[in-house]
mmCIF file of C-alpha atoms (C1' of nucleotides) in Angstrom:
data_model
loop_
_atom_site.group_PDB
_atom_site.id
_atom_site.type_symbol
_atom_site.label_atom_id
_atom_site.label_comp_id
_atom_site.label_asym_id
_atom_site.label_seq_id
_atom_site.Cartn_x
_atom_site.Cartn_y
_atom_site.Cartn_z
ATOM 1 C CA MET J 1 34.299 -32.199 -8.509
ATOM 2 C CA ARG J 2 34.029 -36.151 -9.389
ATOM 3 C CA LEU J 3 37.428 -37.467 -10.111
ATOM 4 C CA SER J 4 37.020 -39.849 -13.119
ATOM 5 C CA LYS J 5 39.162 -43.124 -13.740
ATOM 6 C CA ARG J 6 40.665 -41.056 -16.478
ATOM 7 C CA GLY J 7 41.341 -38.110 -13.924
ATOM 8 C CA GLU J 8 42.719 -40.736 -11.371
ATOM 9 C CA TYR J 9 45.084 -42.548 -13.554
ATOM 10 C CA GLY J 10 46.401 -39.303 -15.214
ATOM 11 C CA LEU J 11 47.153 -37.802 -11.863
ATOM 12 C CA ARG J 12 48.829 -41.111 -10.536
ATOM 13 C CA ALA J 13 50.990 -41.131 -13.613
ATOM 14 C CA MET J 14 52.000 -37.599 -13.162
ATOM 15 C CA ILE J 15 52.856 -38.340 -9.635
ATOM 16 C CA VAL J 16 54.985 -41.099 -10.792
ATOM 17 C CA LEU J 17 56.799 -39.107 -13.286
ATOM 18 C CA ALA J 18 57.566 -36.353 -10.467
ATOM 19 C CA GLU J 19 59.197 -38.937 -8.123
ATOM 20 C CA PRO J 20 62.878 -38.375 -7.872
ATOM 21 C CA VAL J 21 64.687 -40.895 -10.207
ATOM 22 C CA ASP J 22 68.416 -41.566 -10.442
ATOM 23 C CA LYS J 23 70.063 -38.154 -11.511
ATOM 24 C CA ASN J 24 69.607 -38.918 -15.308
ATOM 25 C CA ALA J 25 69.758 -36.150 -17.531
ATOM 26 C CA MET J 26 66.436 -36.840 -18.814
ATOM 27 C CA PRO J 27 64.297 -39.364 -16.781
ATOM 28 C CA VAL J 28 61.968 -40.642 -19.411
ATOM 29 C CA VAL J 29 59.419 -43.281 -18.403
ATOM 30 C CA GLN J 30 57.493 -45.634 -20.782
ATOM 31 C CA ILE J 31 53.691 -45.911 -20.583
ATOM 32 C CA LYS J 32 54.216 -49.740 -19.861
ATOM 33 C CA GLU J 33 56.067 -49.186 -16.737
ATOM 34 C CA ILE J 34 53.709 -46.618 -15.275
ATOM 35 C CA ALA J 35 50.856 -48.912 -16.168
ATOM 36 C CA GLN J 36 52.480 -51.906 -14.477
ATOM 37 C CA ARG J 37 53.486 -50.016 -11.172
ATOM 38 C CA GLU J 38 49.760 -48.208 -11.112
ATOM 39 C CA GLN J 39 47.746 -51.238 -12.260
ATOM 40 C CA ILE J 40 46.300 -49.249 -15.216
ATOM 41 C CA SER J 41 45.489 -50.576 -18.631
ATOM 42 C CA PRO J 42 48.354 -49.355 -20.887
ATOM 43 C CA LYS J 43 46.018 -48.632 -23.932
ATOM 44 C CA PHE J 44 43.890 -46.435 -21.963
ATOM 45 C CA LEU J 45 46.873 -44.611 -20.176
ATOM 46 C CA GLU J 46 48.137 -44.122 -23.542
ATOM 47 C CA GLN J 47 45.332 -41.875 -24.413
ATOM 48 C CA ILE J 48 45.516 -40.078 -21.132
ATOM 49 C CA LEU J 49 49.154 -39.113 -21.510
ATOM 50 C CA LEU J 50 48.670 -38.008 -24.930
ATOM 51 C CA ALA J 51 45.932 -35.573 -23.689
ATOM 52 C CA LEU J 52 48.286 -34.358 -21.115
ATOM 53 C CA LYS J 53 51.099 -33.869 -23.731
ATOM 54 C CA ASN J 54 48.740 -31.974 -26.095
ATOM 55 C CA ALA J 55 47.935 -29.633 -23.134
ATOM 56 C CA GLY J 56 51.557 -28.991 -22.797
ATOM 57 C CA LEU J 57 52.082 -30.675 -19.331
ATOM 58 C CA LEU J 58 53.899 -33.483 -20.607
ATOM 59 C CA HIS J 59 56.809 -34.043 -23.290
ATOM 60 C CA SER J 60 57.732 -37.225 -24.969
ATOM 61 C CA LYS J 61 60.524 -39.082 -26.798
ATOM 62 C CA MET J 62 59.618 -41.539 -29.554
ATOM 63 C CA GLY J 63 61.414 -44.480 -30.697
ATOM 64 C CA VAL J 64 63.612 -47.118 -28.777
ATOM 65 C CA GLY J 65 64.451 -45.777 -25.319
ATOM 66 C CA GLY J 66 61.698 -43.098 -25.547
ATOM 67 C CA GLY J 67 58.826 -42.317 -23.047
ATOM 68 C CA TYR J 68 57.358 -39.550 -21.289
ATOM 69 C CA TYR J 69 58.631 -36.839 -19.141
ATOM 70 C CA LEU J 70 57.161 -33.637 -17.327
ATOM 71 C CA ALA J 71 57.235 -30.604 -19.333
ATOM 72 C CA ARG J 72 58.191 -28.513 -16.293
ATOM 73 C CA SER J 73 59.495 -29.035 -12.750
ATOM 74 C CA PRO J 74 57.200 -31.156 -10.498
ATOM 75 C CA ARG J 75 57.168 -27.846 -8.316
ATOM 76 C CA GLU J 76 55.514 -25.662 -11.106
ATOM 77 C CA ILE J 77 52.757 -28.238 -12.095
ATOM 78 C CA THR J 78 49.681 -28.339 -9.990
ATOM 79 C CA LEU J 79 47.072 -30.951 -9.333
ATOM 80 C CA GLY J 80 44.391 -28.223 -10.635
ATOM 81 C CA GLN J 81 46.094 -28.172 -14.091
ATOM 82 C CA VAL J 82 46.300 -31.835 -14.497
ATOM 83 C CA PHE J 83 42.643 -32.291 -13.334
ATOM 84 C CA ARG J 84 41.314 -29.623 -15.658
ATOM 85 C CA VAL J 85 42.898 -31.220 -18.784
ATOM 86 C CA LEU J 86 41.134 -34.569 -17.732
ATOM 87 C CA ASP J 87 38.070 -33.950 -16.090
ATOM 88 C CA GLY J 88 37.232 -30.351 -16.996
ATOM 89 C CA PRO J 89 36.300 -27.375 -14.556
ATOM 90 C CA VAL J 90 36.530 -28.070 -10.889
ATOM 91 C CA ALA J 91 33.277 -26.180 -10.213
ATOM 92 C CA PRO J 92 30.433 -28.338 -9.099
ATOM 93 C CA ILE J 93 28.207 -26.220 -11.286
ATOM 94 C CA LYS J 94 28.717 -24.206 -14.428
ATOM 95 C CA CYS J 95 27.520 -20.995 -13.083
ATOM 96 C CA VAL J 96 30.179 -20.735 -10.639
ATOM 97 C CA SER J 97 33.052 -21.733 -12.872
ATOM 98 C CA GLN J 98 35.900 -19.267 -13.168
ATOM 99 C CA MET J 99 37.488 -21.071 -16.307
ATOM 100 C CA SER J 100 34.636 -21.986 -18.218
ATOM 101 C CA TYR J 101 31.472 -19.999 -17.033
ATOM 102 C CA GLU J 102 27.892 -20.778 -18.372
ATOM 103 C CA PRO J 103 24.585 -19.596 -16.938
ATOM 104 C CA CYS J 104 22.595 -22.183 -15.082
ATOM 105 C CA GLY J 105 18.797 -21.893 -15.371
ATOM 106 C CA CYS J 106 17.956 -20.054 -12.040
ATOM 107 C CA PRO J 107 15.474 -17.081 -12.060
ATOM 108 C CA ASP J 108 18.086 -14.618 -10.578
ATOM 109 C CA GLU J 109 21.963 -15.439 -10.502
ATOM 110 C CA GLN J 110 22.698 -12.343 -8.437
ATOM 111 C CA THR J 111 20.626 -13.465 -5.346
ATOM 112 C CA CYS J 112 20.596 -17.294 -5.849
ATOM 113 C CA GLY J 113 21.498 -18.794 -2.462
ATOM 114 C CA LEU J 114 22.490 -22.019 -4.010
ATOM 115 C CA ARG J 115 24.880 -20.463 -6.352
ATOM 116 C CA GLN J 116 26.563 -18.371 -3.403
ATOM 117 C CA VAL J 117 27.112 -21.683 -1.543
ATOM 118 C CA MET J 118 28.283 -23.641 -4.761
ATOM 119 C CA GLY J 119 30.766 -20.778 -5.247
ATOM 120 C CA ASP J 120 32.201 -21.383 -1.890
ATOM 121 C CA VAL J 121 32.692 -24.961 -2.584
ATOM 122 C CA ARG J 122 34.416 -24.333 -5.856
ATOM 123 C CA ASN J 123 36.756 -21.932 -4.185
ATOM 124 C CA ALA J 124 37.434 -24.408 -1.582
ATOM 125 C CA ILE J 125 38.295 -27.064 -4.057
ATOM 126 C CA ALA J 126 40.355 -24.849 -6.299
ATOM 127 C CA ASP J 127 42.388 -23.461 -3.314
ATOM 128 C CA ILE J 128 43.311 -27.153 -2.698
ATOM 129 C CA LEU J 129 43.945 -28.166 -5.929
ATOM 130 C CA ASP J 130 45.690 -25.186 -7.425
ATOM 131 C CA ASN J 131 48.055 -24.709 -4.451
ATOM 132 C CA THR J 132 49.288 -28.472 -4.457
ATOM 133 C CA SER J 133 52.136 -29.130 -6.816
ATOM 134 C CA LEU J 134 53.098 -32.733 -7.844
ATOM 135 C CA ALA J 135 56.427 -31.973 -5.700
ATOM 136 C CA ASP J 136 53.985 -31.335 -2.766
ATOM 137 C CA VAL J 137 52.346 -34.649 -3.161
ATOM 138 C CA VAL J 138 55.689 -36.726 -3.424
ATOM 139 C CA LYS J 139 57.051 -34.934 -0.464
ATOM 140 C CA ARG J 140 53.867 -35.825 1.504
ATOM 141 C CA GLN J 141 54.041 -39.598 0.165
ATOM 142 C CA SER J 142 57.662 -39.730 1.558
ATOM 143 C CA THR J 143 56.884 -37.977 4.783
ATOM 144 C CA VAL J 144 54.239 -40.726 5.378
ATOM 145 C CA ARG J 145 56.474 -43.585 4.342
ATOM 146 C CA LYS J 146 59.259 -42.524 6.900
ATOM 147 C CA LYS J 147 56.530 -42.058 9.516
ATOM 148 C CA LEU J 148 55.619 -45.620 9.028
ATOM 149 C CA GLY J 149 59.204 -46.958 8.599
ATOM 150 C CA ILE J 150 58.524 -48.224 4.991
ATOM 151 C CA LYS J 151 61.200 -48.694 2.487
ATOM 152 C CA MET I 1 31.262 -33.365 -6.299
ATOM 153 C CA ARG I 2 29.273 -32.564 -9.363
ATOM 154 C CA LEU I 3 25.892 -31.225 -8.817
ATOM 155 C CA SER I 4 23.510 -32.772 -11.155
ATOM 156 C CA LYS I 5 20.294 -31.127 -12.526
ATOM 157 C CA ARG I 6 18.669 -33.481 -10.126
ATOM 158 C CA GLY I 7 20.598 -32.391 -7.139
ATOM 159 C CA GLU I 8 20.342 -28.750 -8.374
ATOM 160 C CA TYR I 9 16.495 -28.933 -8.418
ATOM 161 C CA GLY I 10 16.165 -30.712 -5.222
ATOM 162 C CA LEU I 11 18.200 -28.303 -3.404
ATOM 163 C CA ARG I 12 16.395 -25.217 -5.163
ATOM 164 C CA ALA I 13 13.098 -26.722 -4.061
ATOM 165 C CA MET I 14 14.128 -27.250 -0.475
ATOM 166 C CA ILE I 15 15.403 -23.674 -0.303
ATOM 167 C CA VAL I 16 11.863 -22.466 -1.765
ATOM 168 C CA LEU I 17 10.069 -24.680 1.102
ATOM 169 C CA ALA I 18 12.464 -23.083 3.699
ATOM 170 C CA GLU I 19 11.571 -19.579 2.883
ATOM 171 C CA PRO I 20 9.223 -17.884 5.606
ATOM 172 C CA VAL I 21 5.675 -18.018 4.302
ATOM 173 C CA ASP I 22 2.748 -16.273 6.058
ATOM 174 C CA LYS I 23 2.611 -17.820 9.447
ATOM 175 C CA ASN I 24 0.385 -20.653 8.563
ATOM 176 C CA ALA I 25 0.449 -23.840 10.905
ATOM 177 C CA MET I 26 1.410 -25.729 8.062
ATOM 178 C CA PRO I 27 3.194 -24.264 5.102
ATOM 179 C CA VAL I 28 2.290 -26.794 2.358
ATOM 180 C CA VAL I 29 3.652 -25.988 -1.379
ATOM 181 C CA GLN I 30 2.286 -27.838 -4.171
ATOM 182 C CA ILE I 31 4.714 -29.354 -6.848
ATOM 183 C CA LYS I 32 3.295 -27.349 -9.663
ATOM 184 C CA GLU I 33 3.840 -23.970 -7.608
ATOM 185 C CA ILE I 34 7.669 -24.990 -6.976
ATOM 186 C CA ALA I 35 8.223 -26.088 -10.709
ATOM 187 C CA GLN I 36 6.750 -22.803 -11.928
ATOM 188 C CA ARG I 37 8.809 -20.486 -9.708
ATOM 189 C CA GLU I 38 12.200 -22.355 -10.528
ATOM 190 C CA GLN I 39 11.231 -23.409 -13.894
ATOM 191 C CA ILE I 40 11.626 -26.965 -13.610
ATOM 192 C CA SER I 41 9.602 -29.636 -15.375
ATOM 193 C CA PRO I 42 6.913 -30.631 -12.869
ATOM 194 C CA LYS I 43 7.217 -34.346 -13.652
ATOM 195 C CA PHE I 44 10.862 -34.313 -12.980
ATOM 196 C CA LEU I 45 10.479 -32.470 -9.979
ATOM 197 C CA GLU I 46 7.853 -34.899 -8.700
ATOM 198 C CA GLN I 47 10.427 -37.782 -8.746
ATOM 199 C CA ILE I 48 12.979 -35.698 -6.931
ATOM 200 C CA LEU I 49 10.496 -34.580 -4.154
ATOM 201 C CA LEU I 50 9.418 -38.185 -3.675
ATOM 202 C CA ALA I 51 13.072 -39.342 -3.271
ATOM 203 C CA LEU I 52 13.604 -36.460 -0.684
ATOM 204 C CA LYS I 53 10.447 -37.652 1.089
ATOM 205 C CA ASN I 54 11.334 -41.280 1.139
ATOM 206 C CA ALA I 55 14.605 -40.079 2.697
ATOM 207 C CA GLY I 56 12.674 -38.366 5.607
ATOM 208 C CA LEU I 57 13.675 -34.907 4.730
ATOM 209 C CA LEU I 58 10.100 -34.186 3.356
ATOM 210 C CA HIS I 59 6.459 -34.706 4.266
ATOM 211 C CA SER I 60 3.675 -34.465 2.316
ATOM 212 C CA LYS I 61 -0.175 -34.072 2.442
ATOM 213 C CA MET I 62 -2.209 -35.768 -0.336
ATOM 214 C CA GLY I 63 -5.485 -34.694 -2.049
ATOM 215 C CA VAL I 64 -6.972 -31.321 -2.474
ATOM 216 C CA GLY I 65 -4.800 -28.661 -0.732
ATOM 217 C CA GLY I 66 -2.147 -30.952 -0.138
ATOM 218 C CA GLY I 67 1.425 -30.636 -1.026
ATOM 219 C CA TYR I 68 5.031 -30.757 0.475
ATOM 220 C CA TYR I 69 6.448 -29.438 3.583
ATOM 221 C CA LEU I 70 9.769 -29.708 5.263
ATOM 222 C CA ALA I 71 10.078 -32.457 7.719
ATOM 223 C CA ARG I 72 12.246 -30.614 10.033
ATOM 224 C CA SER I 73 13.012 -26.866 10.935
ATOM 225 C CA PRO I 74 15.120 -25.244 7.976
ATOM 226 C CA ARG I 75 17.659 -24.924 10.704
ATOM 227 C CA GLU I 76 17.951 -28.643 11.095
ATOM 228 C CA ILE I 77 18.184 -29.516 7.588
ATOM 229 C CA THR I 78 21.627 -29.319 5.888
ATOM 230 C CA LEU I 79 22.526 -28.998 2.147
ATOM 231 C CA GLY I 80 24.722 -32.062 2.672
ATOM 232 C CA GLN I 81 21.786 -33.986 3.526
ATOM 233 C CA VAL I 82 19.869 -33.103 0.532
ATOM 234 C CA PHE I 83 22.789 -33.414 -1.716
ATOM 235 C CA ARG I 84 23.497 -37.047 -0.537
ATOM 236 C CA VAL I 85 20.199 -38.170 -1.217
ATOM 237 C CA LEU I 86 20.091 -36.918 -4.813
ATOM 238 C CA ASP I 87 23.642 -37.119 -6.042
ATOM 239 C CA GLY I 88 25.423 -39.726 -3.459
ATOM 240 C CA PRO I 89 28.553 -39.351 -1.733
ATOM 241 C CA VAL I 90 30.360 -35.793 -1.405
ATOM 242 C CA ALA I 91 33.809 -37.265 -1.858
ATOM 243 C CA PRO I 92 35.457 -36.860 -5.293
ATOM 244 C CA ILE I 93 36.563 -40.604 -5.137
ATOM 245 C CA LYS I 94 35.221 -43.435 -3.275
ATOM 246 C CA CYS I 95 38.358 -44.336 -1.372
ATOM 247 C CA VAL I 96 38.076 -41.229 0.793
ATOM 248 C CA SER I 97 34.194 -41.191 1.521
ATOM 249 C CA GLN I 98 33.220 -41.200 5.043
ATOM 250 C CA MET I 99 29.600 -42.346 4.241
ATOM 251 C CA SER I 100 30.246 -44.907 1.768
ATOM 252 C CA TYR I 101 33.854 -46.163 1.490
ATOM 253 C CA GLU I 102 35.003 -48.352 -1.202
ATOM 254 C CA PRO I 103 38.668 -49.197 -2.202
ATOM 255 C CA CYS I 104 40.066 -47.595 -5.238
ATOM 256 C CA GLY I 105 42.770 -49.673 -6.945
ATOM 257 C CA CYS I 106 45.889 -47.950 -5.790
ATOM 258 C CA PRO I 107 48.858 -49.857 -4.788
ATOM 259 C CA ASP I 108 48.896 -48.769 -1.288
ATOM 260 C CA GLU I 109 46.054 -46.697 0.342
ATOM 261 C CA GLN I 110 48.282 -45.597 3.365
ATOM 262 C CA THR I 111 50.845 -43.964 1.375
ATOM 263 C CA CYS I 112 48.901 -42.746 -1.762
ATOM 264 C CA GLY I 113 49.437 -39.021 -1.947
ATOM 265 C CA LEU I 114 46.377 -38.577 -4.313
ATOM 266 C CA ARG I 115 44.549 -40.207 -1.697
ATOM 267 C CA GLN I 116 45.696 -37.778 1.046
ATOM 268 C CA VAL I 117 44.748 -34.559 -1.312
ATOM 269 C CA MET I 118 41.500 -36.003 -2.337
ATOM 270 C CA GLY I 119 40.670 -36.568 1.532
ATOM 271 C CA ASP I 120 41.416 -32.924 2.088
ATOM 272 C CA VAL I 121 39.200 -31.915 -0.803
ATOM 273 C CA ARG I 122 36.429 -34.190 0.599
ATOM 274 C CA ASN I 123 36.790 -32.534 4.094
ATOM 275 C CA ALA I 124 36.600 -29.080 2.504
ATOM 276 C CA ILE I 125 33.310 -29.814 0.678
ATOM 277 C CA ALA I 126 31.738 -31.710 3.417
ATOM 278 C CA ASP I 127 32.566 -28.711 5.938
ATOM 279 C CA ILE I 128 30.733 -26.388 3.865
ATOM 280 C CA LEU I 129 27.725 -28.626 2.935
ATOM 281 C CA ASP I 130 27.417 -30.159 6.264
ATOM 282 C CA ASN I 131 27.440 -26.910 8.196
ATOM 283 C CA THR I 132 25.262 -24.887 5.890
ATOM 284 C CA SER I 133 21.556 -25.277 6.762
ATOM 285 C CA LEU I 134 18.352 -24.379 4.438
ATOM 286 C CA ALA I 135 18.020 -21.688 6.987
ATOM 287 C CA ASP I 136 21.482 -20.110 6.299
ATOM 288 C CA VAL I 137 20.851 -20.150 2.691
ATOM 289 C CA VAL I 138 17.554 -18.330 3.018
ATOM 290 C CA LYS I 139 19.091 -15.683 5.422
ATOM 291 C CA ARG I 140 22.204 -15.009 2.898
ATOM 292 C CA GLN I 141 19.517 -14.638 0.117
ATOM 293 C CA SER I 142 17.747 -12.098 1.939
ATOM 294 C CA THR I 143 21.009 -10.448 2.929
ATOM 295 C CA VAL I 144 21.920 -9.852 -0.622
ATOM 296 C CA ARG I 145 18.545 -8.748 -1.641
ATOM 297 C CA LYS I 146 18.704 -5.935 1.065
ATOM 298 C CA LYS I 147 21.950 -4.979 -0.098
ATOM 299 C CA LEU I 148 20.852 -4.468 -3.376
ATOM 300 C CA GLY I 149 17.790 -2.848 -2.574
ATOM 301 C CA ILE I 150 15.468 -5.488 -4.250
ATOM 302 C CA LYS I 151 11.955 -6.313 -3.057
ATOM 303 C "C1'" DT G 1 -21.126 -39.752 -3.451
ATOM 304 C "C1'" DT G 2 -18.485 -38.287 -7.153
ATOM 305 C "C1'" DA G 3 -15.249 -35.090 -9.580
ATOM 306 C "C1'" DA G 4 -11.313 -32.942 -9.209
ATOM 307 C "C1'" DA G 5 -6.872 -31.947 -6.901
ATOM 308 C "C1'" DA G 6 -2.793 -33.767 -5.509
ATOM 309 C "C1'" DG G 7 0.884 -37.066 -4.552
ATOM 310 C "C1'" DT G 8 2.737 -42.284 -5.523
ATOM 311 C "C1'" DA G 9 4.910 -45.455 -8.171
ATOM 312 C "C1'" DT G 10 7.066 -47.584 -11.966
ATOM 313 C "C1'" DA G 11 8.492 -48.060 -16.772
ATOM 314 C "C1'" DC G 12 10.672 -46.158 -20.522
ATOM 315 C "C1'" DT G 13 13.730 -43.451 -23.905
ATOM 316 C "C1'" DA G 14 17.050 -40.582 -26.302
ATOM 317 C "C1'" DG G 15 21.158 -38.659 -25.686
ATOM 318 C "C1'" DT G 16 25.633 -38.339 -23.529
ATOM 319 C "C1'" DA G 17 29.726 -39.843 -20.674
ATOM 320 C "C1'" DC G 18 32.713 -43.233 -19.057
ATOM 321 C "C1'" DT G 19 35.915 -47.018 -19.593
ATOM 322 C "C1'" DA G 20 38.311 -48.912 -22.064
ATOM 323 C "C1'" DT G 21 39.935 -51.887 -26.616
ATOM 324 C "C1'" DA G 22 41.650 -52.282 -31.218
ATOM 325 C "C1'" DG G 23 44.336 -51.259 -35.183
ATOM 326 C "C1'" DA G 24 47.013 -48.811 -38.267
ATOM 327 C "C1'" DC G 25 50.602 -45.469 -38.421
ATOM 328 C "C1'" DT G 26 55.102 -42.763 -37.318
ATOM 329 C "C1'" DT G 27 59.706 -42.071 -35.380
ATOM 330 C "C1'" DT G 28 63.911 -43.362 -33.744
ATOM 331 C "C1'" DA G 29 68.271 -46.401 -31.867
ATOM 332 C "C1'" DT G 30 70.944 -49.981 -33.079
ATOM 333 C "C1'" DA Y 1 66.067 -53.381 -41.292
ATOM 334 C "C1'" DT Y 2 63.970 -54.197 -37.251
ATOM 335 C "C1'" DA Y 3 62.095 -53.543 -32.922
ATOM 336 C "C1'" DA Y 4 60.829 -50.275 -29.411
ATOM 337 C "C1'" DA Y 5 58.226 -46.770 -28.517
ATOM 338 C "C1'" DG Y 6 54.694 -43.035 -29.207
ATOM 339 C "C1'" DT Y 7 50.565 -41.188 -32.215
ATOM 340 C "C1'" DC Y 8 46.039 -41.238 -33.782
ATOM 341 C "C1'" DT Y 9 41.237 -42.238 -34.811
ATOM 342 C "C1'" DA Y 10 37.438 -45.447 -34.499
ATOM 343 C "C1'" DT Y 11 34.421 -48.211 -32.029
ATOM 344 C "C1'" DA Y 12 31.714 -50.772 -28.377
ATOM 345 C "C1'" DG Y 13 29.572 -51.694 -24.249
ATOM 346 C "C1'" DT Y 14 27.935 -49.925 -19.993
ATOM 347 C "C1'" DA Y 15 25.944 -46.605 -16.957
ATOM 348 C "C1'" DC Y 16 24.208 -42.402 -15.909
ATOM 349 C "C1'" DT Y 17 21.311 -38.215 -16.785
ATOM 350 C "C1'" DA Y 18 17.193 -35.996 -17.630
ATOM 351 C "C1'" DG Y 19 13.362 -36.127 -18.703
ATOM 352 C "C1'" DT Y 20 8.265 -38.227 -20.455
ATOM 353 C "C1'" DA Y 21 4.458 -41.208 -19.770
ATOM 354 C "C1'" DT Y 22 0.999 -43.804 -17.717
ATOM 355 C "C1'" DA Y 23 -1.613 -45.710 -14.260
ATOM 356 C "C1'" DC Y 24 -2.988 -45.518 -9.384
ATOM 357 C "C1'" DT Y 25 -4.286 -44.053 -4.687
ATOM 358 C "C1'" DT Y 26 -5.644 -40.609 -1.357
ATOM 359 C "C1'" DT Y 27 -8.330 -36.455 0.106
ATOM 360 C "C1'" DT Y 28 -11.264 -32.799 0.026
ATOM 361 C "C1'" DA Y 29 -15.298 -30.155 -1.300
ATOM 362 C "C1'" DA Y 30 -19.445 -29.444 -3.877
#
DNA sequence: TTAAAAGTATACTAGTACTATAGACTTTAT
DNA sequence: ATAAAGTCTATAGTACTAGTATACTTTTAA
């Protein structure tokens, strides 16, 4: 479960989009703005957001005043969903992947001790990523900010 | 935490070396034998075992009748130790790595929600890998074999 | 003492993934 | 009509992966 820059930027952008904005009916945010706030190359971010859109996690509005917005409530989008779109399976090795299994080359999968342990690792990672929503992250951030007396 | 072939082969080899042999004083195993049993290119395995030796996890004996053997008891070698030699840090992102920290580019590390979650992931992975020894894996394998009535 | 077995060390390579960058195109508000 | 904004595809440099290849050293046994 290595987080690539692609995955990192995508997750950061999704978290930005999940932050509570002034109660507009449609809190559309432009690529440019996200890129600036998070110090990301706008052109690179473009590709990433497009991928998230094609995966159904984001919607967009073209033209003047357009931008991106979450396809569902922040409570209903998990980090696991975003991660899998951008960085693929969560499992450290294909033979323990739930979403995209493939055999590795070991003599006997059933009795392979390494596979058992890696299965545990996969489950530990998936437990966290699939049970943490964008809303959870935003909440956690603001808790820390309060504790530190920031903003 | 993606397990490369290098890491996979190395871990598999270490598990083989941890399996209980006839009670010889020094259970030395040759590269060739491990490579055959685990279906690994001998030349590739050579590099991997050498790296593990230079890291102090294996010892070797040159010449006729030589080979590799564990530097310590299987109980005292963890999967985490082996993994880090071959595949580097366990953390999904550098800014949460305990063993080899580096800042990522986020605006503020202290309040970065993504970083907090990735820290949890790192800890979950490290908990498993650093608390599972080669002996544990061997034991688990034989338990499964018994349950299945194999060999 | 010499040949063969075994590990040591380094260099090289083909393929793939990562991290962007670039440019042309489409849609929409004003 | 124009400018703002997203869409789509191609390309490029770099690093990493998974090996291969080759030459060398140490050790044992005949």
